[in-house]
Amino acid sequence: MKLLVVAGPPSAGKTALIKQIIRHFHHQLRIAFLKIDVVKAYEDEELQREFGIPTKKVYSGDLCPDHAGVMILGDAVEWAEKTGADLFIMESAGLCLRCSPYLTQGLGVVVLSSISGIHTPEKMGAMVSLADIAVVTKIDLVSQAEREVLIQKIRDLHPKILLMETNALQGTSLQRLYSVILESEEIRQADLMLKGNPPIGTCTICVGKKEVGWRHHFGVVKKLDGAIADYLYRGE
Amino acid sequence: MLHELTVLSGFDKTGKREEYESIVIHAGETISIVGPTGSGKTAFITDIELLAQGDTFTKRKILINGQPPGSGIRNNPALKPIAMITQNTKCFADLTVEEFLKIHARARGIYSSKIIDETIALANNFTGEKIHRDHRVTILSGGQTRSLLIADAILIGAAPVILLDEIENAGIFKQEVMEIIQDTGKIIIFVTHDPVIALHTQKRIIMENGAVKAVLVQNELEVFAAQRLSDLDRKIGAIREELRADRVITRELMNLKFA
Ligand SMILES: Nc1nc2c(ncn2[C@@H]2O[C@H](COP(=O)(O)OP(=O)(O)OP(=O)(O)O)[C@@H](O)[C@H]2O)c(=O)[nH]1
Ligand SMILES: Nc1ncnc2c1ncn2[C@@H]1O[C@H](COP(=O)(O)OP(=O)(O)OP(=O)(O)O)[C@@H](O)[C@H]1O
Ligand SMILES: [Mg+2]
Ligand SMILES: [Mg+2]
Ligand SMILES: [Zn+2]
């Protein structure tokens, strides 16, 4: 089974892109789909209705969706294998910019919208820098020059990433993506690993202290004194 | 070198095959695309811009010099032989004019710093209200954005194929734009509702219901008509500038401009 992990900010066009991928491979591969979101998601019902493929959703609730992904992915891969899928597509909620859902196997795709702002790629940290492929969507809404400026920004940030742009509603210029998916290797479930280091997940705020101001807090995070930015917290 | 561009037919909005097999466009040709709103003019040039391979709504395919383009050309702006001015008149990038042009020049593989000044200067030929290098592109007006993007397409896009979607809108100086891009050896395609522009091009592609309905070649009478229409258009333009400059129409001005 091949694995495709699709991440990106809300409304970037992840589902629109996934629909194009399913439309393209529908008659060639058996596909299973999983959506991980925080509180609400409709993709499973939508894709199930439109393509009749096995789908599932998981709500992460209080947990970061990528942390939730790590916890349930083992079971999810097993479920997808059981459905007989050749290709397992996982759509992440992509809200936590410290984590990234990509694994050491399969393909990681980050979806970015052309109208999300020029500085978005650099703000997204590991979600962009650990992806194999970046797909820029909604190119029908901006000028050619602006698209190319955004693409250049991503290239500056991540020179090796495979970059593509598309109108995800029509599925334009995605042949390259389709062939990369086809050529991608089968995953071995036993040694699925996260690609990036997960950030330190607990601090006094995480455990429920509500007081505001650093004096009230202690433990596993510390303030870096002006070294990089005025306020940047890293694990101790 | 790009010497010809071929459009292989697709389907109209109702799914009927278009009634031509292919349209070949040669270097140096100017073409206008005309037809009612919604007839598929923008879709036609977007197919060219994307070097469509049957993967747009129209299912058209585009060949360069008779060959399907490689994926490098489709995905790398620095290799793309096509610059397009979209109907869009808004920029979302939170950058100054200078930063925007710099990054775009880098995307297109141009490293000269002169190009920024030249592009801004050219853009200022097309618009009344001057654009400044440290303006944010997000605050430029529709016409200023248009002017900047046209100058950018000509100098930074610097491509052998230039596609322009309704440049007559947004109140820019279209005569100046047309003069600069005529006779350049490039393929220039105008989507337009403006008879002055339509009559000036060597060929006209007529659209209807998402399909190409006809391809017409400019006849001799039309060359003459285009000239007359241009004169008339220049007069209208002159009056527009008078009004913009806070002047009233006097008998003198009437004699001068309406003669
Ligand atoms: N014009 C245009 N609209 C698009 C494009 N891609 C997606 N959209 C629209 O953008 C909206 C969001 O797209 P989705 O695919 O649902 O985005 P998503 O990333 O899956 O969003 P969440 O899962 O809710 O985070 C929808 O209304 C889509 O129709 C595109 O390329 N062009
Ligand atoms: N051959 C086609 N098949 C399916 N849909 C099409 C086709 N051609 C155009 N369309 C769709 O029809 C709509 C209108 O087309 P388009 O925007 O190209 O019109 P236009 O001629 O540029 O109109 P305007 O003058 O208003 O700008 C678009 O949504 C476009 O995607
Ligand atoms: Mg979605
Ligand atoms: Mg249009
Ligand atoms: Zn997280």
XYZ file of C-alpha atoms and ligand atoms in Angstrom:
561
model
C 0.000 0.000 0.000
C 1.159 3.528 -0.858
C 0.677 6.371 1.622
C -0.035 10.020 0.906
C -0.144 12.502 3.782
C -1.736 15.819 2.818
C -1.292 18.798 5.145
C -1.849 22.539 4.965
C -3.749 25.374 6.633
C -7.568 25.367 6.824
C -9.292 25.985 3.485
C -6.046 25.720 1.525
C -7.658 23.299 -0.914
C -6.496 19.961 0.546
C -9.801 18.233 -0.063
C -10.168 19.779 -3.513
C -6.727 18.420 -4.420
C -7.479 15.000 -2.921
C -10.670 14.802 -4.983
C -8.644 15.356 -8.139
C -6.212 12.626 -7.106
C -9.049 10.209 -6.396
C -10.779 11.149 -9.660
C -7.563 10.428 -11.533
C -6.741 7.073 -9.891
C -10.281 5.907 -9.232
C -10.286 3.219 -11.925
C -6.685 2.225 -11.453
C -6.147 1.945 -7.684
C -8.252 1.073 -4.674
C -8.185 4.120 -2.426
C -8.933 4.582 1.286
C -9.219 7.992 2.949
C -8.782 9.300 6.494
C -9.439 12.835 7.723
C -8.024 14.016 11.038
C -9.571 17.209 12.297
C -10.085 18.999 15.578
C -13.809 19.462 16.033
C -15.673 19.138 12.754
C -15.031 17.520 9.393
C -17.251 16.426 6.541
C -14.719 15.037 4.093
C -15.360 11.395 4.952
C -19.066 11.596 4.095
C -18.393 13.726 1.055
C -15.762 11.464 -0.504
C -17.674 8.342 0.419
C -20.745 9.712 -1.350
C -18.882 11.017 -4.390
C -16.545 8.094 -5.052
C -17.888 5.234 -2.961
C -14.471 4.610 -1.371
C -13.916 3.550 2.250
C -13.405 6.645 4.418
C -12.922 7.446 8.087
C -12.563 10.497 10.273
C -10.949 11.087 13.639
C -11.416 14.107 15.892
C -8.387 15.102 17.893
C -10.342 17.251 20.364
C -7.953 18.741 22.913
C -4.918 17.198 21.297
C -2.870 18.732 18.494
C -4.148 17.008 15.327
C -0.670 15.864 14.388
C -0.137 14.322 17.807
C -3.488 12.621 17.377
C -2.337 11.424 13.976
C 0.701 9.731 15.467
C -1.422 7.964 18.052
C -3.994 6.561 15.657
C -2.008 6.086 12.459
C -0.994 2.551 13.364
C -4.624 1.489 13.630
C -5.567 3.563 10.614
C -2.971 1.919 8.384
C -4.218 -1.466 9.541
C -7.791 -0.445 8.731
C -6.775 0.809 5.273
C -4.865 -2.425 4.561
C -7.980 -4.364 5.550
C -10.104 -2.455 3.040
C -7.657 -3.726 0.418
C -6.472 -0.244 -0.495
C -3.518 0.310 -2.851
C -3.349 3.961 -1.875
C -4.118 5.399 1.550
C -4.689 9.165 1.637
C -4.626 10.955 4.966
C -5.790 14.578 5.218
C -4.415 16.395 8.247
C -6.084 19.393 9.872
C -2.804 21.225 9.848
C -3.512 23.678 12.646
C -0.476 23.197 14.832
C 2.526 24.725 13.144
C 5.061 23.115 15.462
C 4.272 19.616 14.328
C 4.252 18.038 10.949
C 2.362 14.896 10.109
C 4.828 13.509 7.540
C 6.360 10.080 7.901
C 9.670 8.621 6.808
C 7.755 6.567 4.279
C 5.187 7.503 1.683
C 4.771 11.031 0.371
C 4.175 14.255 2.306
C 2.294 16.973 0.441
C 1.787 20.485 1.750
C -1.070 22.439 0.175
C -0.854 26.231 0.116
C -3.328 28.663 -1.327
C -2.117 31.479 -3.600
C -4.207 33.965 -1.649
C -3.016 32.990 1.803
C -0.349 35.691 1.916
C 3.271 35.820 0.880
C 4.713 35.156 4.322
C 2.590 32.096 5.052
C 5.149 29.529 3.849
C 7.819 30.742 6.261
C 5.337 30.818 9.127
C 4.419 27.206 8.604
C 7.709 25.748 9.755
C 7.985 21.988 9.549
C 4.718 21.646 7.663
C 6.533 23.138 4.657
C 10.160 22.275 5.324
C 9.583 18.535 5.812
C 7.182 18.064 2.905
C 8.266 16.272 -0.259
C 5.886 18.176 -2.486
C 4.249 21.609 -2.283
C 1.071 22.198 -4.264
C -0.046 25.810 -4.665
C -3.796 26.043 -5.239
C -6.284 28.739 -6.310
C -4.001 29.994 -9.043
C -7.141 31.041 -10.914
C -7.617 33.845 -8.376
C -4.312 35.720 -8.716
C -2.099 37.147 -11.423
C 0.615 35.044 -12.992
C 3.318 37.300 -11.521
C 1.964 36.895 -8.009
C 1.822 33.107 -8.347
C 5.422 33.076 -9.451
C 6.438 35.309 -6.553
C 4.856 32.896 -4.069
C 6.496 29.912 -5.727
C 9.862 31.631 -5.568
C 9.329 32.292 -1.847
C 8.697 28.604 -1.235
C 11.702 27.658 -3.346
C 13.920 30.033 -1.331
C 12.729 28.344 1.841
C 13.012 24.802 0.596
C 15.125 24.526 -2.566
C 14.632 20.773 -2.970
C 10.848 20.608 -2.627
C 8.912 19.505 -5.688
C 6.715 22.489 -6.534
C 3.464 22.463 -8.454
C 0.632 24.883 -8.976
C -2.937 24.052 -9.789
C -6.488 25.206 -10.039
C -7.679 22.426 -7.767
C -11.277 22.827 -8.919
C -10.214 21.767 -12.421
C -7.160 19.712 -11.544
C -4.835 21.523 -13.935
C -1.145 20.601 -14.268
C -1.186 17.680 -11.853
C 0.326 14.988 -14.126
C 3.655 15.281 -12.373
C 2.010 14.686 -8.987
C 0.189 11.645 -10.336
C 3.379 10.088 -11.637
C 5.244 10.765 -8.379
C 2.413 9.044 -6.483
C 2.527 6.063 -8.823
C 6.294 5.754 -8.453
C 6.230 6.075 -4.656
C 7.199 3.005 -2.667
C 4.912 0.745 -0.709
C 5.025 1.400 3.016
C 6.147 -1.132 5.613
C 3.791 -0.698 8.519
C 6.177 -2.118 11.108
C 8.676 0.715 10.824
C 6.575 3.813 10.177
C 8.342 6.758 11.813
C 7.687 10.470 12.137
C 9.931 12.515 9.887
C 10.374 15.472 12.205
C 11.032 15.808 15.924
C 7.775 16.481 17.704
C 7.991 19.604 19.875
C 7.903 19.407 23.642
C 4.265 19.009 24.401
C 3.871 19.960 28.025
C 4.346 23.077 30.031
C 2.579 24.641 32.973
C -0.031 26.065 30.647
C -0.647 22.675 29.108
C -1.288 21.244 32.563
C -3.898 23.853 33.314
C -2.351 26.871 35.073
C -4.302 29.888 33.829
C -2.332 32.807 35.315
C -0.826 35.195 32.767
C 2.838 36.275 32.836
C 6.054 34.252 32.883
C 6.528 34.611 36.674
C 3.661 32.204 37.211
C 5.135 29.543 35.027
C 8.074 27.207 35.221
C 9.155 23.825 34.058
C 9.948 22.700 30.592
C 9.991 25.901 28.574
C 12.249 28.896 28.835
C 12.443 32.254 27.154
C 15.397 32.796 24.843
C 16.743 36.230 25.689
C 16.482 38.200 22.489
C 18.705 35.738 20.669
C 16.340 35.163 17.749
C 13.222 37.083 18.589
C 11.994 38.914 21.666
C 9.730 36.056 22.555
C 10.604 32.629 21.333
C 10.094 29.670 23.583
C 12.046 26.484 23.266
C 12.049 23.384 25.376
C 14.473 23.496 28.289
C 13.309 29.366 -29.649
C 9.573 29.389 -29.827
C 8.434 29.776 -33.419
C 4.935 28.408 -33.238
C 2.211 27.586 -30.785
C -0.533 25.084 -31.593
C -3.942 24.835 -29.953
C -5.543 21.410 -30.423
C -9.328 21.555 -30.210
C -11.317 20.629 -27.114
C -15.004 20.696 -26.253
C -17.552 23.471 -25.832
C -19.591 24.013 -22.658
C -22.164 21.404 -23.671
C -19.462 18.826 -24.347
C -19.558 19.107 -28.150
C -16.231 18.866 -29.993
C -14.967 22.236 -31.280
C -15.178 22.660 -35.038
C -11.490 22.911 -35.877
C -8.658 20.506 -35.520
C -5.898 22.905 -34.611
C -5.010 26.579 -34.634
C -1.363 27.385 -35.294
C -0.045 30.733 -34.096
C 3.318 31.928 -35.421
C 5.946 34.125 -33.775
C 5.257 37.794 -34.547
C 1.492 37.359 -34.872
C -0.993 39.524 -32.998
C -4.353 38.004 -32.258
C -7.511 39.163 -30.562
C -10.051 36.951 -28.879
C -13.567 38.365 -29.014
C -17.018 37.159 -28.023
C -19.774 37.815 -25.507
C -19.116 37.685 -21.766
C -18.859 34.142 -20.549
C -18.087 32.768 -24.024
C -14.763 31.288 -22.931
C -12.200 33.941 -23.906
C -10.347 33.846 -20.606
C -10.554 30.059 -20.589
C -8.911 29.986 -24.043
C -5.851 32.036 -23.058
C -5.649 30.320 -19.674
C -5.269 27.036 -21.572
C -2.284 28.564 -23.356
C -0.823 29.965 -20.135
C -1.070 26.615 -18.365
C 0.143 24.756 -21.471
C -2.962 22.639 -20.962
C -2.740 18.942 -21.758
C -6.407 17.991 -21.737
C -6.510 18.772 -18.009
C -8.703 21.910 -17.999
C -12.499 22.217 -18.401
C -12.082 22.743 -22.166
C -9.861 19.630 -22.683
C -7.700 21.565 -25.156
C -4.033 20.716 -25.649
C -1.206 23.117 -26.376
C 1.929 22.284 -28.359
C 5.141 24.299 -28.563
C 6.895 24.042 -31.934
C 4.618 21.102 -32.676
C 5.618 19.165 -29.539
C 3.932 18.662 -26.155
C 5.844 20.819 -23.636
C 8.035 19.038 -21.061
C 7.052 19.156 -17.416
C 10.020 21.429 -16.621
C 8.494 24.159 -18.750
C 5.086 23.672 -17.165
C 6.371 23.899 -13.606
C 9.330 26.262 -13.618
C 8.539 29.954 -14.197
C 12.125 30.608 -15.281
C 11.587 28.319 -18.281
C 8.028 29.331 -19.082
C 7.796 31.056 -22.472
C 4.494 32.713 -21.627
C 3.612 35.833 -19.666
C -0.013 36.554 -18.900
C -1.897 39.580 -17.620
C -5.006 38.206 -15.981
C -8.323 40.017 -15.639
C -7.435 40.174 -11.970
C -6.553 43.616 -10.620
C -5.667 42.821 -7.057
C -2.427 41.718 -5.435
C -2.519 39.912 -2.101
C 1.224 39.769 -1.470
C 2.228 41.923 1.465
C 5.314 43.307 -0.273
C 6.506 46.623 -1.624
C 6.562 47.155 -5.380
C 10.338 46.811 -5.280
C 10.330 43.568 -3.283
C 7.608 42.110 -5.483
C 9.514 42.845 -8.696
C 12.802 41.624 -7.214
C 11.395 38.256 -6.216
C 9.608 37.898 -9.523
C 12.794 38.725 -11.436
C 14.581 36.019 -9.432
C 11.774 33.557 -10.238
C 12.303 34.350 -13.912
C 16.083 33.960 -13.593
C 16.907 37.683 -14.030
C 19.528 39.119 -11.690
C 20.078 42.666 -13.017
C 18.939 45.328 -10.543
C 18.275 47.830 -13.348
C 15.201 45.851 -14.305
C 13.298 47.108 -11.243
C 13.648 50.794 -12.152
C 12.897 50.071 -15.787
C 9.750 48.150 -14.929
C 8.431 50.865 -12.615
C 9.222 53.543 -15.210
C 7.394 51.595 -17.916
C 4.400 51.001 -15.653
C 4.224 54.738 -15.017
C 3.796 55.288 -18.774
C 0.532 53.393 -18.586
C -1.043 55.035 -15.564
C -1.825 58.610 -14.584
C -1.196 58.257 -10.879
C 2.472 57.337 -10.377
C 3.586 54.089 -8.785
C 6.409 54.319 -6.279
C 8.963 51.604 -5.525
C 8.087 51.555 -1.823
C 4.330 51.454 -2.289
C 2.815 48.233 -1.029
C 1.362 46.268 -3.950
C -1.762 45.647 -1.872
C -2.680 49.352 -1.840
C -2.256 49.992 -5.567
C -5.482 50.798 -7.398
C -6.905 48.453 -10.023
C -5.388 50.523 -12.852
C -2.016 50.850 -11.150
C -1.869 47.128 -10.447
C -2.758 46.444 -14.084
C -0.067 48.836 -15.312
C 2.549 47.326 -13.043
C 1.671 43.784 -14.070
C 1.768 44.691 -17.770
C 5.197 46.304 -17.399
C 6.282 43.276 -15.366
C 5.070 40.896 -18.089
C 6.909 42.811 -20.804
C 10.249 43.294 -19.021
C 10.473 40.599 -16.329
C 8.211 37.963 -17.857
C 10.046 38.939 -21.081
C 8.431 35.965 -22.748
C 7.980 35.224 -26.456
C 4.245 34.847 -25.845
C 2.258 37.578 -24.089
C -1.402 37.107 -23.183
C -3.461 40.125 -22.137
C -6.943 39.814 -20.692
C -9.022 42.966 -21.233
C -6.305 45.596 -20.821
C -8.823 48.254 -21.864
C -10.472 48.026 -18.454
C -9.162 49.849 -15.398
C -8.575 53.147 -17.203
C -4.972 52.680 -18.256
C -3.419 54.145 -21.422
C -4.046 51.272 -23.800
C -2.624 53.051 -26.855
C 0.765 53.202 -25.127
C 0.512 49.561 -24.197
C -0.370 48.560 -27.752
C 2.439 50.570 -29.301
C 5.057 49.014 -27.077
C 4.035 45.465 -27.729
C 3.341 45.605 -31.463
C 6.092 44.535 -33.905
C 8.220 42.752 -31.368
C 8.438 39.343 -33.037
C 6.418 37.972 -30.123
C 3.065 36.260 -30.177
C 0.647 38.704 -28.588
C -2.903 37.707 -27.770
C -5.478 40.204 -26.567
C -8.752 39.160 -25.020
C -10.877 42.199 -25.649
C -14.287 43.813 -25.874
C -12.694 46.889 -27.488
C -13.110 47.258 -31.280
C -9.955 49.394 -31.517
C -7.812 46.580 -30.184
C -9.748 43.877 -32.033
C -9.357 45.609 -35.406
C -5.651 46.201 -34.882
C -4.650 42.564 -34.616
C -3.765 40.407 -37.605
C -6.224 37.695 -36.659
C -9.431 37.517 -34.656
C -10.641 34.433 -32.868
C -14.384 34.521 -32.227
C -15.669 32.621 -29.185
C -19.133 31.300 -28.418
C -20.428 28.892 -25.795
C -16.923 27.973 -24.658
C -15.727 27.114 -28.176
C -13.852 28.800 -31.005
C -16.520 29.748 -33.552
C -14.306 31.275 -36.243
C -10.799 32.506 -36.986
C -10.739 35.620 -39.187
C -7.786 37.293 -40.874
C -7.672 41.095 -40.844
C -8.598 42.417 -44.337
C -7.307 45.541 -46.060
C -10.364 47.608 -45.290
C -9.991 46.706 -41.644
C -6.402 47.994 -41.592
C -7.810 51.332 -42.748
C -10.769 51.145 -40.359
C -8.411 50.374 -37.474
C -6.468 53.555 -38.219
C -9.615 55.687 -38.263
C -10.915 54.124 -35.098
C -7.576 54.745 -33.401
C -7.739 58.456 -34.279
C -11.224 58.616 -32.817
C -10.104 56.730 -29.746
C -7.180 59.100 -29.228
C -9.618 62.012 -29.303
C -11.791 60.382 -26.693
C -8.651 59.730 -24.659
C -7.607 63.383 -24.917
C -11.012 64.554 -23.721
C -10.825 62.060 -20.862
C -7.509 63.528 -19.781
C -8.932 67.074 -19.979
C -11.794 66.081 -17.708
C -9.468 64.248 -15.340
C -7.288 67.361 -15.177
C -10.118 69.483 -13.863
C -10.752 71.401 -17.118
C -14.091 72.307 -18.682
C -14.964 71.908 -22.341
C -14.577 75.277 -24.131
C -15.295 76.191 -27.757
C -11.546 76.291 -28.331
C -11.070 72.807 -26.966
C -14.026 71.601 -29.047
C -12.383 72.898 -32.226
C -9.047 71.438 -31.250
C -10.100 68.003 -30.060
C -13.267 67.268 -32.014
C -12.030 68.474 -35.363
N -11.045 29.183 -7.057
C -10.519 28.125 -6.431
N -11.109 27.650 -5.317
C -10.560 26.586 -4.714
C -9.397 25.946 -5.217
N -9.084 24.925 -4.383
C -10.030 24.921 -3.416
N -10.924 25.917 -3.609
C -12.080 26.265 -2.745
O -11.576 26.634 -1.473
C -12.428 26.176 -0.426
C -11.673 25.297 0.549
O -11.206 24.137 -0.126
P -11.038 22.727 0.587
O -10.516 21.765 -0.415
O -12.270 22.359 1.331
O -9.897 23.117 1.625
P -9.265 22.193 2.775
O -7.815 22.529 2.816
O -9.632 20.769 2.570
O -9.995 22.804 4.040
P -10.164 22.139 5.529
O -10.114 20.673 5.371
O -11.497 22.648 5.968
O -9.038 22.690 6.320
C -13.570 25.442 -1.116
O -14.649 26.343 -1.246
C -12.999 25.086 -2.484
O -13.995 24.985 -3.467
C -8.784 26.479 -6.418
O -7.754 26.007 -6.913
N -9.408 27.559 -6.984
N -15.133 24.803 -23.250
C -15.574 24.970 -21.998
N -16.056 23.937 -21.278
C -16.499 24.112 -20.005
N -16.501 25.293 -19.366
C -16.023 26.353 -20.022
C -15.539 26.266 -21.366
N -15.113 27.494 -21.755
C -15.344 28.318 -20.710
N -15.889 27.641 -19.664
C -16.266 28.194 -18.366
O -17.234 29.213 -18.581
C -17.040 30.308 -17.681
C -16.873 31.620 -18.445
O -15.732 31.562 -19.275
P -14.644 32.727 -19.360
O -14.350 33.272 -18.018
O -13.508 32.224 -20.168
O -15.475 33.823 -20.184
P -14.996 35.188 -20.855
O -15.312 35.095 -22.289
O -13.593 35.484 -20.485
O -15.991 36.222 -20.160
P -15.763 37.770 -19.746
O -15.856 38.562 -20.995
O -16.917 38.009 -18.824
O -14.435 37.863 -19.063
C -15.811 29.943 -16.849
O -16.245 29.415 -15.617
C -15.108 28.882 -17.678
O -14.366 27.990 -16.873
Mg -10.611 19.452 3.805
Mg -12.735 36.848 -19.198
Zn 1.336 19.997 17.370
